[in-house]
Tab-separated table of C-alpha atoms in Angstrom:
chain	number	residue	atom	x	y	z
A	1	MET	CA	81.038	75.227	57.859
A	2	SER	CA	80.419	78.114	55.510
A	3	ILE	CA	77.161	80.037	55.575
A	4	LYS	CA	75.798	81.919	52.573
A	5	ARG	CA	72.862	84.303	52.850
A	6	TYR	CA	70.535	85.124	49.947
A	7	GLY	CA	68.531	88.330	49.823
A	8	ALA	CA	70.148	89.828	52.932
A	9	GLU	CA	70.668	93.128	51.108
A	10	GLN	CA	66.940	93.619	50.508
A	11	VAL	CA	65.736	97.128	51.326
A	12	GLY	CA	62.465	97.689	53.142
A	13	ALA	CA	60.288	100.605	54.152
A	14	GLY	CA	62.125	103.873	54.694
A	15	GLY	CA	65.085	102.664	52.628
A	16	LYS	CA	66.501	100.597	55.500
A	17	THR	CA	68.083	97.175	54.998
A	18	LEU	CA	65.829	94.435	56.317
A	19	PRO	CA	67.234	92.484	59.313
A	20	PHE	CA	66.882	89.039	57.736
A	21	ALA	CA	67.883	86.970	54.726
A	22	ARG	CA	65.319	85.329	52.473
A	23	ALA	CA	67.322	82.083	52.533
A	24	VAL	CA	70.458	80.698	54.177
A	25	GLU	CA	72.659	77.919	52.797
A	26	ALA	CA	74.692	75.941	55.339
A	27	GLY	CA	75.974	72.396	55.592
A	28	GLY	CA	74.595	71.458	52.180
A	29	TRP	CA	71.074	72.601	53.073
A	30	LEU	CA	69.107	75.602	51.862
A	31	HIS	CA	66.822	76.981	54.577
A	32	VAL	CA	63.985	79.109	53.200
A	33	SER	CA	61.522	80.556	55.662
A	34	GLY	CA	58.908	83.275	55.982
A	35	GLN	CA	58.356	84.191	52.348
A	36	VAL	CA	55.664	86.836	52.183
A	37	ALA	CA	53.900	88.860	49.509
A	38	MET	CA	56.535	91.586	49.354
A	39	GLU	CA	57.857	93.742	46.505
A	40	ASN	CA	60.532	96.384	46.991
A	41	GLY	CA	60.383	95.918	50.758
A	42	GLU	CA	56.637	96.557	51.026
A	43	ILE	CA	53.755	94.107	51.476
A	44	ILE	CA	51.679	94.148	48.301
A	45	GLY	CA	48.001	95.006	48.299
A	46	GLY	CA	45.251	92.842	46.949
A	47	ASN	CA	43.428	89.765	48.093
A	48	ILE	CA	44.746	86.452	49.406
A	49	VAL	CA	45.020	85.020	45.880
A	50	ALA	CA	47.271	87.858	44.646
A	51	GLN	CA	49.372	87.757	47.808
A	52	THR	CA	49.751	83.955	47.625
A	53	HIS	CA	50.863	84.125	43.979
A	54	ASN	CA	53.418	86.800	44.908
A	55	ALA	CA	54.754	84.821	47.896
A	56	ILE	CA	55.206	81.718	45.726
A	57	ALA	CA	56.906	83.793	43.016
A	58	ASN	CA	59.275	85.148	45.695
A	59	LEU	CA	60.002	81.582	46.848
A	60	LEU	CA	60.755	80.432	43.306
A	61	ALA	CA	63.018	83.447	42.744
A	62	ILE	CA	65.141	82.709	45.817
A	63	LEU	CA	65.384	79.000	44.865
A	64	LYS	CA	66.524	79.990	41.360
A	65	GLU	CA	69.047	82.453	42.782
A	66	ALA	CA	70.468	79.745	45.046
A	67	GLY	CA	70.716	77.314	42.141
């Protein structure tokens, strides 16, 4: 079974690569977990509404990237 990772090259605080992928495709399934309100490796500021909108936008972006 082949495994493809999406977003594994994302850079976080201090310019270090984050230790996780935003999504993993394996066995015909796309596993998406733990999407947070993050831009450029940093949690965004703002209230719960702004952070929720950002987390959903991040989810949609990874789904689009995976096709």
